Amino acid sequence: MGLLKNILLWTSKNDWISNKLPKYKFVKNSLSRFMPGETLVEALNECVKLENLNYGTIITYLGENTTEREQTYKIVHHYINALNDIKTKSLGTLISVKLTQLGLDIDINLCIENMQKLLKVANDNNAFIWVDMEEYCYLDKTLQVYNDLKKMNNNIGITLQAYLFRTEKDLIDLLPQATYIRLVKGAYIESSDVSMKIKNDIDENYLKLSKIMLSKEYLGNGFKPSFATHDDDIINFINTEASNQHIDCSLYEISMLYGIRRNLQNKLVKESQNIKILISYGEEWFPWYIRRIAENPKNLLLLVK
Ligand SMILES: Cc1cc2nc3c(=O)[nH]c(=O)nc-3n(C[C@H](O)[C@H](O)[C@H](O)COP(=O)(O)OP(=O)(O)OC[C@H]3O[C@@H](n4cnc5c(N)ncnc54)[C@H](O)[C@@H]3O)c2cc1C
Protein backbone atom coordinates (compact mmCIF):
# COMPACT_ATOMS: atom_id res chain seq x y z
CA MET A 1 0.00 0.00 0.00
CA GLY A 2 2.93 2.35 0.89
CA LEU A 3 4.49 1.81 -2.55
CA LEU A 4 1.19 2.50 -4.33
CA LYS A 5 0.78 5.68 -2.28
CA ASN A 6 4.29 6.83 -3.24
CA ILE A 7 3.65 6.10 -6.93
CA LEU A 8 0.39 8.07 -6.80
CA LEU A 9 2.06 11.02 -5.06
CA TRP A 10 4.86 10.97 -7.63
CA THR A 11 2.23 10.98 -10.39
CA SER A 12 0.68 14.13 -8.93
CA LYS A 13 3.97 15.98 -9.57
CA ASN A 14 4.63 14.58 -13.06
CA ASP A 15 4.04 17.25 -15.73
CA TRP A 16 3.37 14.85 -18.62
CA ILE A 17 0.77 12.83 -16.69
CA SER A 18 -0.74 16.01 -15.21
CA ASN A 19 -1.32 17.31 -18.74
CA LYS A 20 -2.68 14.09 -20.23
CA LEU A 21 -4.88 12.36 -17.62
CA PRO A 22 -7.27 15.21 -16.73
CA LYS A 23 -8.38 15.31 -20.38
CA TYR A 24 -9.92 11.82 -20.15
CA LYS A 25 -13.65 11.88 -19.47
CA PHE A 26 -13.54 8.90 -17.08
CA VAL A 27 -11.05 10.76 -14.84
CA LYS A 28 -13.23 13.87 -14.78
CA ASN A 29 -16.38 11.81 -14.08
CA SER A 30 -14.81 10.16 -11.04
CA LEU A 31 -13.89 13.57 -9.65
CA SER A 32 -17.48 14.60 -8.93
CA ARG A 33 -17.52 12.65 -5.66
CA PHE A 34 -14.85 14.98 -4.25
CA MET A 35 -15.70 18.25 -5.99
CA PRO A 36 -19.14 19.77 -6.71
CA GLY A 37 -17.73 21.57 -9.77
CA GLU A 38 -14.85 23.59 -11.17
CA THR A 39 -16.39 27.03 -10.70
CA LEU A 40 -16.77 29.38 -7.73
CA VAL A 41 -20.52 29.51 -8.38
CA GLU A 42 -20.79 25.72 -8.05
CA ALA A 43 -18.67 25.73 -4.87
CA LEU A 44 -20.75 28.49 -3.26
CA ASN A 45 -24.05 26.83 -4.25
CA GLU A 46 -22.87 23.74 -2.38
CA CYS A 47 -21.89 25.95 0.60
CA VAL A 48 -25.47 27.27 0.70
CA LYS A 49 -26.80 23.69 0.83
CA LEU A 50 -24.31 22.64 3.49
CA GLU A 51 -24.86 25.69 5.68
CA ASN A 52 -28.62 25.02 5.54
CA LEU A 53 -27.78 21.61 7.01
CA ASN A 54 -25.75 23.27 9.83
CA TYR A 55 -22.27 22.60 8.46
CA GLY A 56 -19.68 25.35 8.41
CA THR A 57 -17.92 25.73 5.07
CA ILE A 58 -14.49 26.55 3.68
CA ILE A 59 -13.53 26.90 0.01
CA THR A 60 -10.21 26.65 -1.76
CA TYR A 61 -9.41 27.59 -5.35
CA LEU A 62 -7.12 24.82 -6.57
CA GLY A 63 -3.67 25.62 -7.90
CA GLU A 64 -0.10 25.60 -6.63
CA ASN A 65 3.42 26.70 -7.61
CA THR A 66 2.43 29.77 -9.63
CA THR A 67 5.44 30.99 -11.63
CA GLU A 68 4.19 34.33 -13.02
CA ARG A 69 3.69 37.48 -10.95
CA GLU A 70 0.65 38.49 -13.08
CA GLN A 71 -0.96 35.13 -12.44
CA THR A 72 -0.71 35.66 -8.66
CA TYR A 73 -2.60 38.97 -9.08
CA LYS A 74 -5.34 37.06 -10.91
CA ILE A 75 -5.57 34.61 -8.00
CA VAL A 76 -5.85 37.51 -5.53
CA HIS A 77 -8.55 39.06 -7.71
CA HIS A 78 -10.38 35.73 -7.81
CA TYR A 79 -10.30 35.35 -4.02
CA ILE A 80 -11.41 38.98 -3.46
CA ASN A 81 -14.44 38.28 -5.69
CA ALA A 82 -15.04 35.07 -3.75
CA LEU A 83 -14.93 36.94 -0.40
CA ASN A 84 -17.37 39.53 -1.74
CA ASP A 85 -19.73 36.85 -3.12
CA ILE A 86 -19.64 35.09 0.26
CA LYS A 87 -20.67 38.36 1.93
CA THR A 88 -23.44 39.05 -0.59
CA LYS A 89 -24.85 35.56 -0.04
CA SER A 90 -24.60 36.00 3.78
CA LEU A 91 -22.56 32.80 4.05
CA GLY A 92 -20.11 32.03 6.86
CA THR A 93 -17.71 30.46 4.34
CA LEU A 94 -13.96 30.93 4.91
CA ILE A 95 -11.20 30.65 2.35
CA SER A 96 -8.14 28.42 2.61
CA VAL A 97 -5.11 29.34 0.49
CA LYS A 98 -1.82 27.85 -0.66
CA LEU A 99 1.09 30.28 -0.45
CA THR A 100 2.84 28.86 -3.54
CA GLN A 101 -0.30 29.78 -5.50
CA LEU A 102 0.12 33.34 -4.22
CA GLY A 103 3.76 33.75 -5.22
CA LEU A 104 5.93 32.02 -2.59
CA ASP A 105 8.13 30.48 -5.32
CA ILE A 106 8.59 33.88 -7.00
CA ASP A 107 9.29 36.27 -4.13
CA ILE A 108 8.33 36.00 -0.48
CA ASN A 109 7.49 39.74 -0.31
CA LEU A 110 5.10 39.37 -3.25
CA CYS A 111 3.39 36.54 -1.39
CA ILE A 112 3.12 38.65 1.81
CA GLU A 113 1.68 41.60 -0.15
CA ASN A 114 -0.87 39.34 -1.88
CA MET A 115 -1.89 37.80 1.44
CA GLN A 116 -2.16 41.24 3.06
CA LYS A 117 -4.67 42.31 0.37
CA LEU A 118 -6.79 39.23 1.05
CA LEU A 119 -6.60 39.62 4.83
CA LYS A 120 -7.80 43.22 4.56
CA VAL A 121 -10.92 42.23 2.57
CA ALA A 122 -11.54 39.24 4.85
CA ASN A 123 -11.22 41.50 7.90
CA ASP A 124 -13.75 43.97 6.44
CA ASN A 125 -16.09 40.96 6.06
CA ASN A 126 -15.42 39.69 9.62
CA ALA A 127 -13.73 36.58 8.27
CA PHE A 128 -10.37 34.93 8.68
CA ILE A 129 -8.15 33.06 6.22
CA TRP A 130 -6.61 29.62 6.55
CA VAL A 131 -3.11 29.03 5.21
CA ASP A 132 -2.51 25.46 3.99
CA MET A 133 0.80 23.72 4.66
CA GLU A 134 2.50 22.40 1.53
CA GLU A 135 5.66 20.31 1.09
CA TYR A 136 8.40 20.36 3.71
CA CYS A 137 10.64 22.60 1.57
CA TYR A 138 8.06 25.41 2.08
CA LEU A 139 7.60 24.99 5.83
CA ASP A 140 10.09 27.60 7.07
CA LYS A 141 8.99 30.17 4.50
CA THR A 142 5.31 29.48 5.22
CA LEU A 143 5.89 30.05 8.95
CA GLN A 144 7.87 33.19 8.13
CA VAL A 145 4.97 34.60 6.06
CA TYR A 146 2.45 33.59 8.73
CA ASN A 147 4.49 35.13 11.59
CA ASP A 148 5.04 38.31 9.62
CA LEU A 149 1.35 38.71 8.79
CA LYS A 150 0.19 37.67 12.26
CA LYS A 151 1.91 40.75 13.75
CA MET A 152 -0.60 42.97 11.91
CA ASN A 153 -3.55 40.63 11.41
CA ASN A 154 -5.47 38.56 13.89
CA ASN A 155 -7.58 36.94 11.17
CA ILE A 156 -5.11 34.36 9.91
CA GLY A 157 -4.84 30.64 10.68
CA ILE A 158 -2.05 28.17 9.94
CA THR A 159 -2.03 24.44 9.20
CA LEU A 160 0.48 22.06 10.86
CA GLN A 161 1.22 18.47 9.80
CA ALA A 162 1.37 15.71 12.44
CA TYR A 163 3.63 13.50 10.27
CA LEU A 164 6.61 15.87 10.70
CA PHE A 165 9.01 15.27 13.58
CA ARG A 166 9.42 19.01 14.19
CA THR A 167 5.71 19.87 14.46
CA GLU A 168 5.49 19.59 18.25
CA LYS A 169 8.15 22.29 18.60
CA ASP A 170 6.49 24.46 15.91
CA LEU A 171 3.15 24.09 17.66
CA ILE A 172 4.55 25.06 21.05
CA ASP A 173 6.31 28.08 19.51
CA LEU A 174 3.14 29.24 17.74
CA LEU A 175 0.53 28.61 20.43
CA PRO A 176 1.13 31.65 22.69
CA GLN A 177 0.26 34.06 19.82
CA ALA A 178 -1.96 31.90 17.62
CA THR A 179 -5.70 32.35 17.18
CA TYR A 180 -6.31 29.56 14.70
CA ILE A 181 -4.26 26.40 14.15
CA ARG A 182 -5.48 23.49 12.04
CA LEU A 183 -3.91 20.09 12.62
CA VAL A 184 -3.72 17.60 9.72
CA LYS A 185 -1.85 14.31 9.32
CA GLY A 186 -0.03 15.52 6.17
CA ALA A 187 -0.61 14.71 2.51
CA TYR A 188 2.77 14.90 0.71
CA ILE A 189 5.62 12.52 0.02
CA GLU A 190 8.46 13.51 2.39
CA SER A 191 11.88 12.15 3.31
CA SER A 192 12.10 9.86 6.34
CA ASP A 193 14.66 12.33 7.76
CA VAL A 194 11.87 14.80 8.46
CA SER A 195 8.65 12.82 8.47
CA MET A 196 7.17 9.72 10.13
CA LYS A 197 6.28 6.91 7.76
CA ILE A 198 4.31 4.48 9.92
CA LYS A 199 0.59 5.22 10.20
CA ASN A 200 0.44 4.34 13.91
CA ASP A 201 3.29 6.75 14.68
CA ILE A 202 1.54 9.56 12.80
CA ASP A 203 -1.76 8.81 14.56
CA GLU A 204 -0.03 8.75 17.96
CA ASN A 205 1.62 12.08 17.23
CA TYR A 206 -1.71 13.52 16.10
CA LEU A 207 -3.25 12.52 19.45
CA LYS A 208 -0.33 14.00 21.38
CA LEU A 209 -0.51 17.31 19.47
CA SER A 210 -4.30 17.52 19.77
CA LYS A 211 -3.96 17.15 23.54
CA ILE A 212 -1.58 20.13 23.59
CA MET A 213 -4.01 22.12 21.42
CA LEU A 214 -6.84 21.42 23.86
CA SER A 215 -4.89 22.89 26.76
CA LYS A 216 -7.11 25.26 28.76
CA GLU A 217 -4.24 27.74 29.05
CA TYR A 218 -4.44 28.48 25.31
CA LEU A 219 -8.21 28.08 24.88
CA GLY A 220 -8.63 30.67 27.63
CA ASN A 221 -6.59 33.15 25.55
CA GLY A 222 -8.98 32.86 22.61
CA PHE A 223 -7.14 30.13 20.73
CA LYS A 224 -9.46 28.05 18.50
CA PRO A 225 -8.16 24.62 17.49
CA SER A 226 -9.27 22.95 14.30
CA PHE A 227 -8.82 19.19 13.89
CA ALA A 228 -8.88 18.32 10.21
CA THR A 229 -9.32 14.56 9.97
CA HIS A 230 -11.74 11.86 8.83
CA ASP A 231 -10.39 9.43 11.42
CA ASP A 232 -13.18 8.47 13.83
CA ASP A 233 -10.78 7.06 16.45
CA ILE A 234 -9.01 10.41 16.57
CA ILE A 235 -12.28 12.36 16.64
CA ASN A 236 -13.55 10.14 19.50
CA PHE A 237 -10.31 10.72 21.40
CA ILE A 238 -10.58 14.50 20.97
CA ASN A 239 -14.22 14.55 22.08
CA THR A 240 -13.47 12.38 25.11
CA GLU A 241 -10.44 14.47 26.03
CA ALA A 242 -12.52 17.66 25.72
CA SER A 243 -15.37 16.26 27.73
CA ASN A 244 -13.00 15.04 30.52
CA GLN A 245 -11.64 18.56 30.75
CA HIS A 246 -15.13 20.15 30.61
CA ILE A 247 -14.29 21.88 27.33
CA ASP A 248 -17.44 22.68 25.37
CA CYS A 249 -17.44 21.29 21.81
CA SER A 250 -18.14 24.81 20.49
CA LEU A 251 -14.56 25.75 21.47
CA TYR A 252 -12.95 23.56 18.81
CA GLU A 253 -13.89 22.33 15.37
CA ILE A 254 -13.56 19.20 13.27
CA SER A 255 -13.03 19.77 9.57
CA MET A 256 -13.29 17.35 6.70
CA LEU A 257 -13.03 17.36 2.94
CA TYR A 258 -16.14 17.49 0.78
CA GLY A 259 -17.37 14.01 -0.17
CA ILE A 260 -15.13 12.05 2.20
CA ARG A 261 -16.81 9.94 4.90
CA ARG A 262 -20.20 11.56 4.40
CA ASN A 263 -21.87 9.24 6.93
CA LEU A 264 -19.44 10.36 9.61
CA GLN A 265 -20.03 14.01 8.63
CA ASN A 266 -23.81 13.46 8.97
CA LYS A 267 -23.42 11.75 12.33
CA LEU A 268 -21.28 14.57 13.74
CA VAL A 269 -23.57 17.33 12.52
CA LYS A 270 -26.56 15.51 14.07
CA GLU A 271 -24.64 15.41 17.36
CA SER A 272 -24.28 19.23 17.10
CA GLN A 273 -20.54 18.98 16.69
CA ASN A 274 -18.88 22.10 15.29
CA ILE A 275 -17.97 20.70 11.86
CA LYS A 276 -16.64 22.42 8.76
CA ILE A 277 -16.50 21.04 5.22
CA LEU A 278 -13.74 22.15 2.87
CA ILE A 279 -14.80 22.38 -0.76
CA SER A 280 -12.15 22.55 -3.47
CA TYR A 281 -12.85 23.87 -6.96
CA GLY A 282 -10.99 25.16 -10.00
CA GLU A 283 -9.52 23.80 -13.20
CA GLU A 284 -6.17 22.81 -11.68
CA TRP A 285 -7.53 19.85 -9.74
CA PHE A 286 -5.21 17.07 -10.88
CA PRO A 287 -2.40 17.07 -8.22
CA TRP A 288 -4.97 17.68 -5.48
CA TYR A 289 -7.19 14.85 -6.77
CA ILE A 290 -4.30 12.38 -6.89
CA ARG A 291 -3.40 13.27 -3.27
CA ARG A 292 -7.01 12.38 -2.33
CA ILE A 293 -6.70 9.04 -4.13
CA ALA A 294 -3.38 8.38 -2.39
CA GLU A 295 -5.05 8.90 1.00
CA ASN A 296 -7.22 5.89 0.30
CA PRO A 297 -6.02 3.88 -2.71
CA LYS A 298 -9.44 2.13 -2.69
CA ASN A 299 -10.47 5.33 -4.50
CA LEU A 300 -8.59 3.96 -7.49
CA LEU A 301 -11.49 1.52 -7.91
CA LEU A 302 -13.75 4.52 -8.36
CA LEU A 303 -11.55 5.73 -11.19
CA VAL A 304 -11.40 2.30 -12.77
CA LYS A 305 -15.19 1.86 -12.53
C1 LIG B 1 -9.90 20.57 6.13
C2 LIG B 1 -8.63 19.88 5.69
C3 LIG B 1 -7.53 20.64 5.34
C4 LIG B 1 -6.34 20.01 4.96
N1 LIG B 1 -5.22 20.77 4.69
C5 LIG B 1 -4.03 20.17 4.47
C6 LIG B 1 -2.83 20.93 4.35
O1 LIG B 1 -2.83 22.15 4.40
N2 LIG B 1 -1.66 20.24 4.16
C7 LIG B 1 -1.61 18.86 4.12
O2 LIG B 1 -0.51 18.30 4.00
N3 LIG B 1 -2.74 18.13 4.22
C8 LIG B 1 -3.94 18.74 4.39
N4 LIG B 1 -5.08 17.98 4.52
C9 LIG B 1 -5.03 16.51 4.22
C10 LIG B 1 -4.54 15.71 5.43
O3 LIG B 1 -3.17 15.92 5.63
C11 LIG B 1 -4.77 14.19 5.21
O4 LIG B 1 -4.04 13.77 4.09
C12 LIG B 1 -6.20 13.78 5.01
O5 LIG B 1 -7.06 14.51 5.84
C13 LIG B 1 -6.39 12.27 5.31
O6 LIG B 1 -6.02 11.99 6.62
P1 LIG B 1 -7.04 11.63 7.81
O7 LIG B 1 -6.70 12.46 8.98
O8 LIG B 1 -8.43 11.71 7.34
O9 LIG B 1 -6.63 10.17 8.25
P2 LIG B 1 -6.54 8.80 7.45
O10 LIG B 1 -5.96 7.84 8.42
O11 LIG B 1 -5.85 9.00 6.14
O12 LIG B 1 -8.05 8.44 7.16
C14 LIG B 1 -9.02 8.22 8.17
C15 LIG B 1 -10.23 7.59 7.53
O13 LIG B 1 -10.78 8.43 6.51
C16 LIG B 1 -10.74 7.80 5.24
N5 LIG B 1 -10.20 8.73 4.25
C17 LIG B 1 -9.25 9.66 4.43
N6 LIG B 1 -8.97 10.30 3.27
C18 LIG B 1 -9.77 9.71 2.35
C19 LIG B 1 -9.96 9.90 0.94
N7 LIG B 1 -9.24 10.80 0.26
N8 LIG B 1 -10.89 9.15 0.31
C20 LIG B 1 -11.62 8.22 0.98
N9 LIG B 1 -11.48 7.99 2.30
C21 LIG B 1 -10.58 8.72 2.97
C22 LIG B 1 -9.74 6.66 5.39
O14 LIG B 1 -10.02 5.61 4.52
C23 LIG B 1 -9.91 6.26 6.83
O15 LIG B 1 -11.01 5.40 7.00
C24 LIG B 1 -6.28 18.59 4.90
C25 LIG B 1 -7.40 17.84 5.27
C26 LIG B 1 -8.56 18.47 5.65
C27 LIG B 1 -9.72 17.61 6.07
XYZ file of C-alpha atoms and ligand atoms in Angstrom:
358
model
C 0.000 0.000 0.000
C 2.932 2.346 0.888
C 4.487 1.809 -2.553
C 1.192 2.498 -4.328
C 0.777 5.681 -2.283
C 4.285 6.834 -3.245
C 3.651 6.103 -6.932
C 0.392 8.073 -6.804
C 2.057 11.018 -5.056
C 4.862 10.965 -7.629
C 2.225 10.982 -10.395
C 0.683 14.132 -8.928
C 3.967 15.979 -9.569
C 4.634 14.579 -13.062
C 4.043 17.253 -15.728
C 3.372 14.852 -18.620
C 0.767 12.828 -16.695
C -0.742 16.008 -15.212
C -1.322 17.312 -18.736
C -2.684 14.095 -20.226
C -4.876 12.356 -17.616
C -7.272 15.207 -16.729
C -8.382 15.306 -20.381
C -9.925 11.820 -20.149
C -13.653 11.879 -19.468
C -13.536 8.902 -17.078
C -11.054 10.757 -14.838
C -13.227 13.870 -14.782
C -16.377 11.813 -14.075
C -14.811 10.161 -11.037
C -13.893 13.574 -9.654
C -17.478 14.603 -8.928
C -17.520 12.649 -5.663
C -14.853 14.981 -4.248
C -15.700 18.250 -5.986
C -19.139 19.773 -6.713
C -17.728 21.571 -9.775
C -14.849 23.588 -11.167
C -16.395 27.034 -10.697
C -16.768 29.384 -7.734
C -20.525 29.507 -8.378
C -20.789 25.721 -8.048
C -18.672 25.730 -4.875
C -20.752 28.489 -3.256
C -24.048 26.828 -4.254
C -22.869 23.743 -2.379
C -21.890 25.951 0.600
C -25.471 27.268 0.705
C -26.801 23.690 0.829
C -24.312 22.637 3.491
C -24.857 25.691 5.684
C -28.625 25.021 5.539
C -27.779 21.609 7.014
C -25.747 23.270 9.826
C -22.266 22.598 8.462
C -19.685 25.349 8.410
C -17.916 25.732 5.066
C -14.490 26.552 3.678
C -13.533 26.898 0.013
C -10.213 26.655 -1.756
C -9.410 27.591 -5.352
C -7.124 24.825 -6.565
C -3.667 25.616 -7.901
C -0.103 25.601 -6.629
C 3.416 26.704 -7.607
C 2.428 29.775 -9.626
C 5.437 30.993 -11.631
C 4.189 34.326 -13.024
C 3.687 37.485 -10.953
C 0.647 38.488 -13.076
C -0.956 35.128 -12.441
C -0.709 35.660 -8.660
C -2.598 38.966 -9.078
C -5.340 37.063 -10.906
C -5.575 34.607 -7.999
C -5.845 37.511 -5.531
C -8.550 39.063 -7.709
C -10.384 35.726 -7.810
C -10.298 35.355 -4.020
C -11.413 38.977 -3.465
C -14.438 38.282 -5.686
C -15.040 35.073 -3.748
C -14.927 36.940 -0.402
C -17.371 39.531 -1.743
C -19.733 36.854 -3.116
C -19.638 35.091 0.262
C -20.666 38.359 1.933
C -23.442 39.048 -0.592
C -24.848 35.565 -0.041
C -24.597 36.002 3.778
C -22.557 32.804 4.054
C -20.112 32.031 6.865
C -17.708 30.464 4.340
C -13.964 30.931 4.914
C -11.197 30.654 2.350
C -8.144 28.424 2.611
C -5.109 29.335 0.491
C -1.817 27.852 -0.664
C 1.094 30.276 -0.445
C 2.838 28.864 -3.539
C -0.300 29.780 -5.496
C 0.119 33.344 -4.223
C 3.763 33.748 -5.220
C 5.929 32.017 -2.588
C 8.130 30.481 -5.317
C 8.588 33.881 -7.001
C 9.292 36.273 -4.127
C 8.330 35.999 -0.477
C 7.494 39.737 -0.312
C 5.095 39.375 -3.246
C 3.386 36.543 -1.386
C 3.125 38.649 1.805
C 1.678 41.602 -0.154
C -0.870 39.337 -1.875
C -1.891 37.805 1.441
C -2.162 41.240 3.062
C -4.670 42.310 0.371
C -6.794 39.231 1.048
C -6.596 39.617 4.832
C -7.800 43.221 4.562
C -10.922 42.227 2.572
C -11.535 39.239 4.853
C -11.223 41.496 7.902
C -13.754 43.971 6.438
C -16.089 40.959 6.058
C -15.416 39.688 9.617
C -13.730 36.581 8.270
C -10.370 34.931 8.678
C -8.149 33.061 6.221
C -6.612 29.617 6.545
C -3.107 29.032 5.208
C -2.510 25.463 3.987
C 0.797 23.716 4.660
C 2.501 22.401 1.534
C 5.661 20.312 1.086
C 8.402 20.364 3.710
C 10.639 22.603 1.567
C 8.064 25.406 2.077
C 7.597 24.986 5.826
C 10.087 27.597 7.071
C 8.989 30.166 4.495
C 5.310 29.480 5.224
C 5.891 30.045 8.946
C 7.867 33.193 8.130
C 4.972 34.595 6.057
C 2.452 33.586 8.730
C 4.489 35.132 11.593
C 5.042 38.311 9.618
C 1.348 38.715 8.790
C 0.194 37.666 12.258
C 1.909 40.749 13.747
C -0.599 42.971 11.907
C -3.548 40.633 11.414
C -5.467 38.556 13.886
C -7.582 36.942 11.167
C -5.108 34.359 9.914
C -4.841 30.640 10.677
C -2.051 28.170 9.935
C -2.025 24.437 9.199
C 0.478 22.063 10.859
C 1.220 18.468 9.801
C 1.373 15.708 12.436
C 3.634 13.505 10.272
C 6.613 15.872 10.703
C 9.013 15.273 13.581
C 9.422 19.009 14.193
C 5.712 19.871 14.456
C 5.495 19.586 18.249
C 8.148 22.291 18.595
C 6.494 24.464 15.910
C 3.152 24.090 17.661
C 4.554 25.063 21.052
C 6.315 28.081 19.510
C 3.142 29.236 17.738
C 0.530 28.607 20.427
C 1.132 31.648 22.686
C 0.260 34.060 19.822
C -1.963 31.895 17.617
C -5.699 32.349 17.181
C -6.313 29.561 14.697
C -4.258 26.402 14.146
C -5.478 23.490 12.038
C -3.911 20.093 12.621
C -3.722 17.596 9.724
C -1.852 14.314 9.320
C -0.026 15.519 6.173
C -0.606 14.712 2.512
C 2.769 14.901 0.714
C 5.616 12.521 0.023
C 8.460 13.512 2.388
C 11.876 12.153 3.315
C 12.095 9.859 6.342
C 14.655 12.331 7.758
C 11.867 14.799 8.456
C 8.647 12.817 8.474
C 7.168 9.723 10.132
C 6.285 6.913 7.757
C 4.305 4.483 9.921
C 0.587 5.223 10.202
C 0.442 4.337 13.913
C 3.290 6.751 14.677
C 1.540 9.556 12.799
C -1.760 8.814 14.558
C -0.029 8.751 17.964
C 1.622 12.077 17.232
C -1.708 13.522 16.095
C -3.253 12.523 19.454
C -0.326 13.997 21.381
C -0.509 17.307 19.474
C -4.295 17.518 19.767
C -3.962 17.154 23.543
C -1.585 20.126 23.585
C -4.006 22.123 21.418
C -6.844 21.423 23.858
C -4.892 22.891 26.758
C -7.105 25.265 28.757
C -4.244 27.741 29.049
C -4.443 28.482 25.306
C -8.212 28.077 24.883
C -8.634 30.672 27.634
C -6.590 33.147 25.547
C -8.984 32.860 22.608
C -7.137 30.129 20.729
C -9.464 28.053 18.501
C -8.155 24.620 17.495
C -9.266 22.949 14.296
C -8.823 19.195 13.894
C -8.884 18.319 10.206
C -9.319 14.563 9.970
C -11.742 11.860 8.830
C -10.388 9.429 11.417
C -13.180 8.466 13.829
C -10.779 7.059 16.447
C -9.006 10.413 16.571
C -12.280 12.356 16.640
C -13.553 10.136 19.498
C -10.314 10.719 21.397
C -10.581 14.499 20.968
C -14.220 14.548 22.076
C -13.474 12.375 25.109
C -10.438 14.465 26.026
C -12.517 17.664 25.715
C -15.372 16.262 27.729
C -13.000 15.043 30.518
C -11.644 18.562 30.751
C -15.132 20.153 30.609
C -14.290 21.876 27.327
C -17.437 22.676 25.374
C -17.444 21.294 21.808
C -18.138 24.811 20.485
C -14.561 25.748 21.473
C -12.946 23.559 18.806
C -13.887 22.329 15.370
C -13.560 19.198 13.268
C -13.027 19.773 9.571
C -13.293 17.348 6.696
C -13.031 17.360 2.941
C -16.139 17.486 0.781
C -17.373 14.009 -0.168
C -15.132 12.052 2.204
C -16.811 9.944 4.904
C -20.204 11.565 4.401
C -21.868 9.243 6.935
C -19.440 10.362 9.614
C -20.029 14.008 8.635
C -23.813 13.462 8.965
C -23.416 11.754 12.325
C -21.282 14.574 13.739
C -23.566 17.332 12.524
C -26.562 15.513 14.071
C -24.644 15.406 17.363
C -24.275 19.233 17.099
C -20.539 18.975 16.686
C -18.885 22.096 15.288
C -17.975 20.704 11.856
C -16.638 22.422 8.757
C -16.501 21.040 5.218
C -13.742 22.150 2.873
C -14.803 22.377 -0.760
C -12.152 22.551 -3.466
C -12.855 23.868 -6.956
C -10.990 25.158 -10.004
C -9.515 23.796 -13.205
C -6.166 22.810 -11.684
C -7.526 19.853 -9.739
C -5.208 17.066 -10.884
C -2.397 17.074 -8.218
C -4.968 17.683 -5.481
C -7.193 14.849 -6.769
C -4.297 12.381 -6.892
C -3.396 13.273 -3.272
C -7.015 12.376 -2.334
C -6.700 9.038 -4.126
C -3.382 8.384 -2.391
C -5.050 8.900 1.002
C -7.221 5.893 0.297
C -6.015 3.881 -2.708
C -9.441 2.128 -2.693
C -10.472 5.326 -4.497
C -8.586 3.958 -7.487
C -11.487 1.524 -7.911
C -13.748 4.524 -8.355
C -11.555 5.733 -11.185
C -11.399 2.298 -12.775
C -15.192 1.856 -12.526
C -9.896 20.572 6.134
C -8.632 19.883 5.690
C -7.526 20.636 5.345
C -6.337 20.008 4.965
N -5.222 20.775 4.691
C -4.033 20.175 4.472
C -2.833 20.929 4.346
O -2.835 22.150 4.397
N -1.665 20.240 4.164
C -1.606 18.861 4.119
O -0.506 18.302 4.004
N -2.737 18.133 4.223
C -3.941 18.742 4.390
N -5.083 17.976 4.522
C -5.028 16.511 4.221
C -4.539 15.706 5.430
O -3.172 15.920 5.635
C -4.765 14.189 5.208
O -4.038 13.775 4.090
C -6.200 13.779 5.011
O -7.055 14.514 5.837
C -6.392 12.275 5.305
O -6.015 11.994 6.620
P -7.044 11.630 7.805
O -6.697 12.462 8.983
O -8.426 11.713 7.343
O -6.631 10.169 8.246
P -6.542 8.803 7.450
O -5.961 7.844 8.421
O -5.851 8.999 6.144
O -8.050 8.443 7.161
C -9.018 8.224 8.169
C -10.229 7.589 7.532
O -10.784 8.429 6.514
C -10.740 7.797 5.242
N -10.205 8.727 4.254
C -9.252 9.664 4.427
N -8.974 10.304 3.275
C -9.774 9.715 2.346
C -9.960 9.903 0.939
N -9.237 10.799 0.261
N -10.888 9.152 0.313
C -11.618 8.224 0.975
N -11.478 7.988 2.300
C -10.578 8.716 2.968
C -9.740 6.663 5.391
O -10.018 5.612 4.521
C -9.907 6.259 6.832
O -11.008 5.403 6.995
C -6.281 18.594 4.902
C -7.397 17.843 5.270
C -8.562 18.465 5.654
C -9.724 17.611 6.074
